[in-house]
Every structure is written in C-alpha cells, then in structure tokens.
Amino acid sequence: MVDYKTTPGMMYDFLVNQCGFKFFKLNSWLEGLAPLSKTEFAIICEEGSAWNFLATPYG
C-alpha cells in the first residue's frame, strides 16, 4: 500500500465505512468467523501475515 500512499486504515475505512463491506481473512470467512476490525486488519498488514482478503456486502 506504500506505493499507493495509502495505509491499511485508509483502505479499511473506504471498504467498510464508505462502501459498506465486511472485511475477512479468507480462511476466517470460510470458517464462519467474524469480520476483521480495523485494528486487526492493520496488524495483519503490518506483519505481512496475510495477503488475500475478502470483502462482502453487509446484509
């Protein structure tokens, strides 16, 4: 995200707060777990522990 001058928090705010999506790690969604919080997403991005995410509409 550095190349695009964005932060994980900015990406989360856009997808969740502006677009109305829920944000998951792929395996969490498959297991029926809760969506990621903004803090969880930021930590995962900073650690580089996951690269693939899934955004689904609320509803």
MMTF fields as JSON, N, C-alpha, C and O atoms, coordinates in Angstrom:
{
  "mmtfVersion": "1.0.0",
  "mmtfProducer": "UNKNOWN",
  "numBonds": 235,
  "numAtoms": 236,
  "numGroups": 59,
  "numChains": 1,
  "numModels": 1,
  "chainsPerModel": [1],
  "groupsPerChain": [59],
  "chainIdList": ["A"],
  "bondAtomList": [4, 2, 8, 6, 12, 10, 16, 14, 20, 18, 24, 22, 28, 26, 32, 30, 36, 34, 40, 38, 44, 42, 48, 46, 52, 50, 56, 54, 60, 58, 64, 62, 68, 66, 72, 70, 76, 74, 80, 78, 84, 82, 88, 86, 92, 90, 96, 94, 100, 98, 104, 102, 108, 106, 112, 110, 116, 114, 120, 118, 124, 122, 128, 126, 132, 130, 136, 134, 140, 138, 144, 142, 148, 146, 152, 150, 156, 154, 160, 158, 164, 162, 168, 166, 172, 170, 176, 174, 180, 178, 184, 182, 188, 186, 192, 190, 196, 194, 200, 198, 204, 202, 208, 206, 212, 210, 216, 214, 220, 218, 224, 222, 228, 226, 232, 230],
  "bondOrderList": [1, 1, 1, 1, 1, 1, 1, 1, 1, 1, 1, 1, 1, 1, 1, 1, 1, 1, 1, 1, 1, 1, 1, 1, 1, 1, 1, 1, 1, 1, 1, 1, 1, 1, 1, 1, 1, 1, 1, 1, 1, 1, 1, 1, 1, 1, 1, 1, 1, 1, 1, 1, 1, 1, 1, 1, 1, 1],
  "groupList": [{"groupName": "MET", "atomNameList": ["N", "CA", "C", "O"], "elementList": ["N", "C", "C", "O"], "formalChargeList": [0, 0, 0, 0], "bondAtomList": [1, 0, 2, 1, 3, 2], "bondOrderList": [1, 1, 2], "singleLetterCode": "M", "chemCompType": "L-PEPTIDE LINKING"}, {"groupName": "VAL", "atomNameList": ["N", "CA", "C", "O"], "elementList": ["N", "C", "C", "O"], "formalChargeList": [0, 0, 0, 0], "bondAtomList": [1, 0, 2, 1, 3, 2], "bondOrderList": [1, 1, 2], "singleLetterCode": "V", "chemCompType": "L-PEPTIDE LINKING"}, {"groupName": "ASP", "atomNameList": ["N", "CA", "C", "O"], "elementList": ["N", "C", "C", "O"], "formalChargeList": [0, 0, 0, 0], "bondAtomList": [1, 0, 2, 1, 3, 2], "bondOrderList": [1, 1, 2], "singleLetterCode": "D", "chemCompType": "L-PEPTIDE LINKING"}, {"groupName": "TYR", "atomNameList": ["N", "CA", "C", "O"], "elementList": ["N", "C", "C", "O"], "formalChargeList": [0, 0, 0, 0], "bondAtomList": [1, 0, 2, 1, 3, 2], "bondOrderList": [1, 1, 2], "singleLetterCode": "Y", "chemCompType": "L-PEPTIDE LINKING"}, {"groupName": "LYS", "atomNameList": ["N", "CA", "C", "O"], "elementList": ["N", "C", "C", "O"], "formalChargeList": [0, 0, 0, 0], "bondAtomList": [1, 0, 2, 1, 3, 2], "bondOrderList": [1, 1, 2], "singleLetterCode": "K", "chemCompType": "L-PEPTIDE LINKING"}, {"groupName": "THR", "atomNameList": ["N", "CA", "C", "O"], "elementList": ["N", "C", "C", "O"], "formalChargeList": [0, 0, 0, 0], "bondAtomList": [1, 0, 2, 1, 3, 2], "bondOrderList": [1, 1, 2], "singleLetterCode": "T", "chemCompType": "L-PEPTIDE LINKING"}, {"groupName": "PRO", "atomNameList": ["N", "CA", "C", "O"], "elementList": ["N", "C", "C", "O"], "formalChargeList": [0, 0, 0, 0], "bondAtomList": [1, 0, 2, 1, 3, 2], "bondOrderList": [1, 1, 2], "singleLetterCode": "P", "chemCompType": "L-PEPTIDE LINKING"}, {"groupName": "GLY", "atomNameList": ["N", "CA", "C", "O"], "elementList": ["N", "C", "C", "O"], "formalChargeList": [0, 0, 0, 0], "bondAtomList": [1, 0, 2, 1, 3, 2], "bondOrderList": [1, 1, 2], "singleLetterCode": "G", "chemCompType": "PEPTIDE LINKING"}, {"groupName": "PHE", "atomNameList": ["N", "CA", "C", "O"], "elementList": ["N", "C", "C", "O"], "formalChargeList": [0, 0, 0, 0], "bondAtomList": [1, 0, 2, 1, 3, 2], "bondOrderList": [1, 1, 2], "singleLetterCode": "F", "chemCompType": "L-PEPTIDE LINKING"}, {"groupName": "LEU", "atomNameList": ["N", "CA", "C", "O"], "elementList": ["N", "C", "C", "O"], "formalChargeList": [0, 0, 0, 0], "bondAtomList": [1, 0, 2, 1, 3, 2], "bondOrderList": [1, 1, 2], "singleLetterCode": "L", "chemCompType": "L-PEPTIDE LINKING"}, {"groupName": "ASN", "atomNameList": ["N", "CA", "C", "O"], "elementList": ["N", "C", "C", "O"], "formalChargeList": [0, 0, 0, 0], "bondAtomList": [1, 0, 2, 1, 3, 2], "bondOrderList": [1, 1, 2], "singleLetterCode": "N", "chemCompType": "L-PEPTIDE LINKING"}, {"groupName": "GLN", "atomNameList": ["N", "CA", "C", "O"], "elementList": ["N", "C", "C", "O"], "formalChargeList": [0, 0, 0, 0], "bondAtomList": [1, 0, 2, 1, 3, 2], "bondOrderList": [1, 1, 2], "singleLetterCode": "Q", "chemCompType": "L-PEPTIDE LINKING"}, {"groupName": "CYS", "atomNameList": ["N", "CA", "C", "O"], "elementList": ["N", "C", "C", "O"], "formalChargeList": [0, 0, 0, 0], "bondAtomList": [1, 0, 2, 1, 3, 2], "bondOrderList": [1, 1, 2], "singleLetterCode": "C", "chemCompType": "L-PEPTIDE LINKING"}, {"groupName": "SER", "atomNameList": ["N", "CA", "C", "O"], "elementList": ["N", "C", "C", "O"], "formalChargeList": [0, 0, 0, 0], "bondAtomList": [1, 0, 2, 1, 3, 2], "bondOrderList": [1, 1, 2], "singleLetterCode": "S", "chemCompType": "L-PEPTIDE LINKING"}, {"groupName": "TRP", "atomNameList": ["N", "CA", "C", "O"], "elementList": ["N", "C", "C", "O"], "formalChargeList": [0, 0, 0, 0], "bondAtomList": [1, 0, 2, 1, 3, 2], "bondOrderList": [1, 1, 2], "singleLetterCode": "W", "chemCompType": "L-PEPTIDE LINKING"}, {"groupName": "GLU", "atomNameList": ["N", "CA", "C", "O"], "elementList": ["N", "C", "C", "O"], "formalChargeList": [0, 0, 0, 0], "bondAtomList": [1, 0, 2, 1, 3, 2], "bondOrderList": [1, 1, 2], "singleLetterCode": "E", "chemCompType": "L-PEPTIDE LINKING"}, {"groupName": "ALA", "atomNameList": ["N", "CA", "C", "O"], "elementList": ["N", "C", "C", "O"], "formalChargeList": [0, 0, 0, 0], "bondAtomList": [1, 0, 2, 1, 3, 2], "bondOrderList": [1, 1, 2], "singleLetterCode": "A", "chemCompType": "L-PEPTIDE LINKING"}, {"groupName": "ILE", "atomNameList": ["N", "CA", "C", "O"], "elementList": ["N", "C", "C", "O"], "formalChargeList": [0, 0, 0, 0], "bondAtomList": [1, 0, 2, 1, 3, 2], "bondOrderList": [1, 1, 2], "singleLetterCode": "I", "chemCompType": "L-PEPTIDE LINKING"}],
  "groupTypeList": [0, 1, 2, 3, 4, 5, 5, 6, 7, 0, 0, 3, 2, 8, 9, 1, 10, 11, 12, 7, 8, 4, 8, 8, 4, 9, 10, 13, 14, 9, 15, 7, 9, 16, 6, 9, 13, 4, 5, 15, 8, 16, 17, 17, 12, 15, 15, 7, 13, 16, 14, 10, 8, 9, 16, 5, 6, 3, 7],
  "groupIdList": [1, 2, 3, 4, 5, 6, 7, 8, 9, 10, 11, 12, 13, 14, 15, 16, 17, 18, 19, 20, 21, 22, 23, 24, 25, 26, 27, 28, 29, 30, 31, 32, 33, 34, 35, 36, 37, 38, 39, 40, 41, 42, 43, 44, 45, 46, 47, 48, 49, 50, 51, 52, 53, 54, 55, 56, 57, 58, 59],
  "secStructList": [7, 4, 4, 4, 6, 7, 7, 2, 2, 2, 2, 2, 0, 0, 0, 0, 0, 0, 6, 7, 3, 3, 3, 3, 3, 2, 2, 2, 2, 2, 6, 6, 7, 7, 7, 7, 7, 2, 2, 2, 2, 2, 2, 2, 2, 2, 2, 6, 7, 7, 7, 7, 3, 3, 3, 3, 3, 7, 7],
  "xCoordList": [0.815, 0.0, 0.859, 0.394, 2.102, 3.008, 3.167, 3.212, 3.249, 3.409, 2.241, 2.396, 1.097, -0.094, -0.427, -1.48, 0.487, 0.318, -0.98, -1.675, -1.287, -2.438, -1.961, -0.876, -2.777, -2.494, -3.565, -4.618, -3.309, -4.361, -5.633, -6.742, -5.471, -6.631, -7.453, -8.683, -6.77, -7.475, -8.248, -9.389, -7.62, -8.268, -9.491, -10.555, -9.328, -10.425, -11.582, -12.736, -11.269, -12.318, -13.088, -14.312, -12.374, -13.045, -13.98, -15.157, -13.453, -14.258, -15.387, -16.489, -15.122, -16.122, -17.05, -18.271, -16.471, -17.29, -17.936, -19.054, -17.252, -17.817, -18.594, -19.638, -18.086, -18.731, -19.681, -20.495, -19.583, -20.494, -20.161, -21.06, -18.882, -18.466, -17.997, -17.64, -18.002, -17.339, -16.039, -15.982, -15.006, -13.669, -13.177, -13.171, -12.76, -12.346, -10.986, -10.606, -10.256, -9.197, -9.933, -10.994, -9.394, -10.097, -10.456, -11.59, -9.505, -9.794, -10.823, -11.598, -10.848, -11.833, -13.239, -14.176, -13.386, -14.696, -15.161, -16.324, -14.253, -14.603, -15.02, -15.856, -14.434, -14.75, -15.941, -16.321, -16.535, -17.696, -17.377, -18.241, -16.138, -15.727, -16.135, -16.533, -16.03, -16.419, -15.489, -14.339, -15.998, -15.139, -14.029, -14.106, -13.014, -11.884, -12.253, -13.039, -11.676, -11.776, -10.694, -9.797, -10.784, -9.771, -8.389, -7.396, -8.332, -7.065, -6.503, -5.31, -7.349, -6.893, -6.343, -5.298, -7.04, -6.588, -5.234, -4.348, -5.079, -3.813, -2.659, -1.58, -2.876, -1.821, -1.433, -0.248, -2.417, -2.148, -1.339, -0.393, -1.707, -0.985, 0.44, 1.376, 0.608, 1.942, 2.843, 4.033, 2.283, 3.062, 3.297, 4.255, 2.429, 2.509, 2.102, 2.544, 1.247, 0.854, -0.252, -0.548, -0.858, -1.864, -1.832, -1.538, -2.138, -2.153, -3.503, -3.824, -4.284, -5.579, -6.7, -6.742, -7.597, -8.731, -9.998, -9.954, -11.119, -12.41, -13.288, -13.412, -13.891, -14.841, -16.22, -16.409, -17.176, -18.54, -19.495, -19.237, -20.585, -21.541, -22.249, -22.497, -22.572, -23.389, -24.756, -25.226, -25.39, -26.739, -27.139, -28.268],
  "yCoordList": [-1.193, 0.0, 1.257, 2.334, 1.118, 2.255, 2.868, 4.09, 2.032, 2.533, 3.415, 4.266, 3.219, 3.979, 5.07, 5.703, 5.284, 6.309, 6.123, 7.088, 4.867, 4.552, 3.735, 3.154, 3.701, 2.899, 1.823, 1.928, 0.791, -0.197, 0.452, 0.061, 1.429, 2.113, 2.838, 2.828, 3.466, 4.156, 3.163, 3.417, 2.043, 1.015, 0.458, 0.285, 0.183, -0.345, 0.66, 0.291, 1.926, 2.95, 3.038, 3.165, 2.972, 3.05, 1.861, 2.039, 0.65, -0.544, -0.757, -1.147, -0.507, -0.787, 0.407, 0.27, 1.569, 2.723, 3.432, 3.935, 3.48, 4.182, 3.261, 3.644, 2.058, 1.136, 0.148, -0.483, 0.01, -0.869, -2.346, -3.186, -2.675, -4.072, -4.564, -3.772, -5.88, -6.549, -7.09, -7.472, -7.124, -7.468, -8.694, -8.699, -9.742, -11.005, -11.452, -11.129, -12.2, -13.046, -14.192, -14.609, -14.691, -15.713, -16.935, -17.411, -17.448, -18.636, -18.337, -19.221, -17.114, -16.749, -16.765, -17.228, -16.261, -16.268, -17.702, -18.029, -18.551, -19.952, -20.672, -21.576, -20.269, -20.893, -20.238, -20.66, -19.215, -18.549, -17.626, -17.355, -17.137, -16.255, -14.812, -14.475, -13.975, -12.569, -11.808, -12.199, -10.714, -9.893, -9.225, -9.125, -8.778, -8.123, -6.73, -6.023, -6.353, -4.969, -4.164, -4.728, -2.863, -2.0, -2.284, -2.324, -2.479, -2.778, -4.115, -4.223, -5.133, -6.455, -6.389, -6.971, -5.686, -5.566, -4.859, -5.287, -3.785, -3.044, -3.918, -3.895, -4.683, -5.558, -6.618, -6.864, -7.237, -8.269, -7.681, -8.307, -6.492, -5.855, -5.501, -5.715, -4.961, -4.581, -5.798, -5.739, -6.894, -8.125, -8.853, -9.615, -8.619, -9.35, -10.803, -11.665, -11.076, -12.462, -12.972, -14.167, -12.083, -12.486, -11.487, -10.307, -11.977, -11.117, -11.129, -10.203, -12.154, -12.288, -12.028, -12.611, -11.154, -10.801, -10.889, -10.923, -10.925, -10.99, -9.894, -9.773, -9.102, -8.076, -8.493, -8.768, -8.536, -8.912, -7.813, -7.15, -7.605, -6.582, -6.976, -8.155, -5.963, -6.222, -6.661, -6.249, -7.506, -7.862, -9.239, -9.621],
  "zCoordList": [0.0, 0.0, 0.0, -0.374, 0.417, 0.461, -0.927, -1.067, -1.939, -3.303, -3.736, -4.611, -3.138, -3.5, -2.489, -2.568, -1.532, -0.493, 0.293, 0.612, 0.597, 1.437, 2.629, 2.608, 3.652, 4.84, 4.957, 4.328, 5.754, 5.991, 6.548, 6.184, 7.418, 7.984, 6.931, 6.976, 5.987, 4.9, 4.037, 3.653, 3.74, 2.924, 3.66, 3.067, 4.95, 5.759, 5.799, 5.58, 6.077, 6.141, 4.831, 4.832, 3.723, 2.426, 2.214, 1.899, 2.389, 2.106, 3.106, 2.721, 4.379, 5.411, 5.636, 5.563, 5.909, 6.289, 5.103, 5.221, 3.964, 2.814, 1.873, 1.345, 1.669, 0.718, 1.387, 0.712, 2.705, 3.423, 3.347, 3.385, 3.241, 3.192, 4.554, 5.427, 4.722, 5.839, 5.27, 4.101, 6.081, 5.62, 6.375, 7.606, 5.65, 6.255, 5.732, 4.607, 6.563, 6.024, 5.349, 5.815, 4.283, 3.506, 4.342, 4.283, 5.119, 5.927, 7.017, 7.381, 7.544, 8.567, 7.992, 8.642, 6.778, 6.135, 5.896, 6.132, 5.428, 5.177, 6.455, 6.42, 7.589, 8.875, 9.57, 10.662, 8.959, 9.53, 10.689, 11.522, 10.753, 11.841, 11.559, 10.444, 12.574, 12.477, 11.529, 11.332, 10.944, 10.091, 10.903, 12.127, 10.204, 10.855, 11.342, 10.713, 12.463, 12.92, 12.212, 11.585, 12.315, 11.703, 12.293, 11.568, 13.601, 14.273, 13.823, 13.538, 13.755, 13.304, 11.883, 11.589, 11.013, 9.632, 9.557, 8.817, 10.318, 10.312, 10.791, 10.201, 11.85, 12.383, 11.358, 11.135, 10.743, 9.735, 8.575, 8.098, 8.127, 7.022, 7.425, 6.655, 8.625, 9.089, 9.256, 8.944, 9.744, 9.931, 8.61, 8.478, 7.642, 6.379, 6.535, 5.776, 7.533, 7.81, 6.887, 6.879, 6.118, 5.133, 3.985, 4.176, 2.796, 1.609, 0.911, 0.167, 1.14, 0.473, 1.463, 2.547, 1.078, 1.922, 1.088, -0.141, 1.779, 1.116, 1.692, 2.911, 0.835, 1.26, 0.758, -0.427, 1.68, 1.313, 1.756, 2.76, 1.037, 1.442, 2.733, 2.99, 3.54, 4.72, 4.248, 3.187, 5.051, 4.656, 4.911, 4.605]
}
